[in-house]
Amino acid sequence: MLRGKFWAQKHGAVRGIDSAEGIFYALFAMEPDDLRYTKFDFHNGSGAIPALGFGTLIPDPVATKNATKAALEVGFRALDTAERYRTEHEVGEAMKEVFGGGKIRREDVFVATKLWNTNHRPGRVKPAFEESLRKLQLDYLDLYLIHTPFAFQPGDVQDPRDAAGNVIYDKEVTLLDTWRALEKLVEEGRCKAIGLSDVGVETVKGIVEAATIKPAVVHVESHPYLPEWELLDYCRKNGIVMQAFAPLGHNSEPNLLADPVITAIASRVGKTPAQVALAWGIQRGTALLTTSKTPSRIAENFDVSTLPEDAMREMNEGIKTRMRFNAVVKTGVPGFIPREKK
Ligand SMILES: NC(=O)c1ccc[n+]([C@@H]2O[C@H](COP(=O)([O-])OP(=O)(O)OC[C@H]3O[C@@H](n4cnc5c(N)ncnc54)[C@H](OP(=O)(O)O)[C@@H]3O)[C@@H](O)[C@H]2O)c1
């Protein structure tokens, strides 16, 4: 798989992204068909993350399990779930069945889940982590993320609200306190890497400067309408992989899959708009997570190929629409998850 500058020099990889410090490389496949197998090495933590990952934020449990199995079967080797999605059990069941089939092993798949806002107090981190592992039926994680930088009132209610409907935050814990508890999980060998989600550059800097184990991954909304170039640049310079969620715009309006720049490139290169958006994301150096409960789209989303340079330039320069679809970064309340019924 694709690793490091020397691999690139030896094998003549077609494109590399070099930071000022020269510590982070995003390398791309020599053959167009290899783009889907791109991996980014971790500089903070051990292992490497497949660029093309499958997210499991799917409300229906049966659909979650079926989609996860379908994703593994078509070739996805990175899965993302979260305590908050309530899909860990179904993802665990899907993995168990697929691994039981004997063709794919646990160690072939990169599995990530996330600590929810109500478990930020250090004493709650390990029990939450163990509970996630239990549901996933795993004995280690490849990546554990702090789902948002917002601490909510600790307890079993995931969306704690006061009588006026306002979120009840927890002022007794800092993000760094929570980070230190995640560092212990790595030191104990329970997870290979840790990271942050739904954060901006300033929050990442604060953790990078204070951390013993720096974030391996920063997981944020990003797509052609929200490229997050500044954050991506910061991540590259600090050896952090930026992982994009909602790379297809989460089926929301304005529909980026109908963007004229993207549709024109798609018809020119003989790919679908979704495949163009995903290829763009990988080629500019981000890992990404796409999601579908539809088998044909799951297969379509894995079938990406390298875009030519001129298409990359058109994507970077020709798309002017700017849109954030998920307001989770502002409050910690996840925009794509239906509000709980009382
Ligand atoms: N940390 C966070 O706060 C956070 C927030 C959101 C998401 N995430 C993670 O990121 C993952 C991906 O996010 P996302 O669900 O927003 O991703 P997305 O891939 O941008 O959007 C998924 C939506 O696009 C549709 N779709 C998928 N493939 C398509 C295709 N080829 N053509 C047309 N439409 C297509 C799906 O419809 P169908 O299912 O009907 O096919 C679904 O409605 C989530 O599952 C989750 O793991 C994290």
CSV table of C-alpha atoms in Angstrom, one decimal, residues 3 7 18 22 50 52 58 61 78 88 91 124 133 169 172 185 195 231 240-241 256 308 318 326:
chain,number,residue,atom,x,y,z
A,3,ARG,CA,3.4,4.6,2.3
A,7,TRP,CA,7.8,4.6,-1.6
A,18,ASP,CA,4.3,18.0,0.8
A,22,GLY,CA,7.9,17.6,5.0
A,50,PRO,CA,-8.0,3.8,4.2
A,52,LEU,CA,-12.3,5.7,1.3
A,58,ILE,CA,-28.3,5.1,9.1
A,61,PRO,CA,-31.0,-1.0,12.4
A,78,ALA,CA,-12.8,1.4,6.9
A,88,GLU,CA,-22.5,0.0,17.1
A,91,VAL,CA,-22.1,-2.8,12.8
A,124,ARG,CA,-16.6,8.0,32.2
A,133,LEU,CA,-16.1,-2.4,22.1
A,169,TYR,CA,-23.5,21.6,29.1
A,172,GLU,CA,-16.6,20.8,35.1
A,185,LEU,CA,-6.4,4.1,26.1
A,195,GLY,CA,-8.7,12.0,17.2
A,231,LEU,CA,-7.9,23.2,8.4
A,240,ILE,CA,-2.8,14.8,11.0
A,241,VAL,CA,-5.2,13.0,8.6
A,256,LEU,CA,-23.8,19.3,-4.8
A,308,PRO,CA,-7.2,14.3,-14.3
A,318,GLY,CA,-14.8,26.6,-10.5
A,326,ASN,CA,-24.5,20.2,9.7
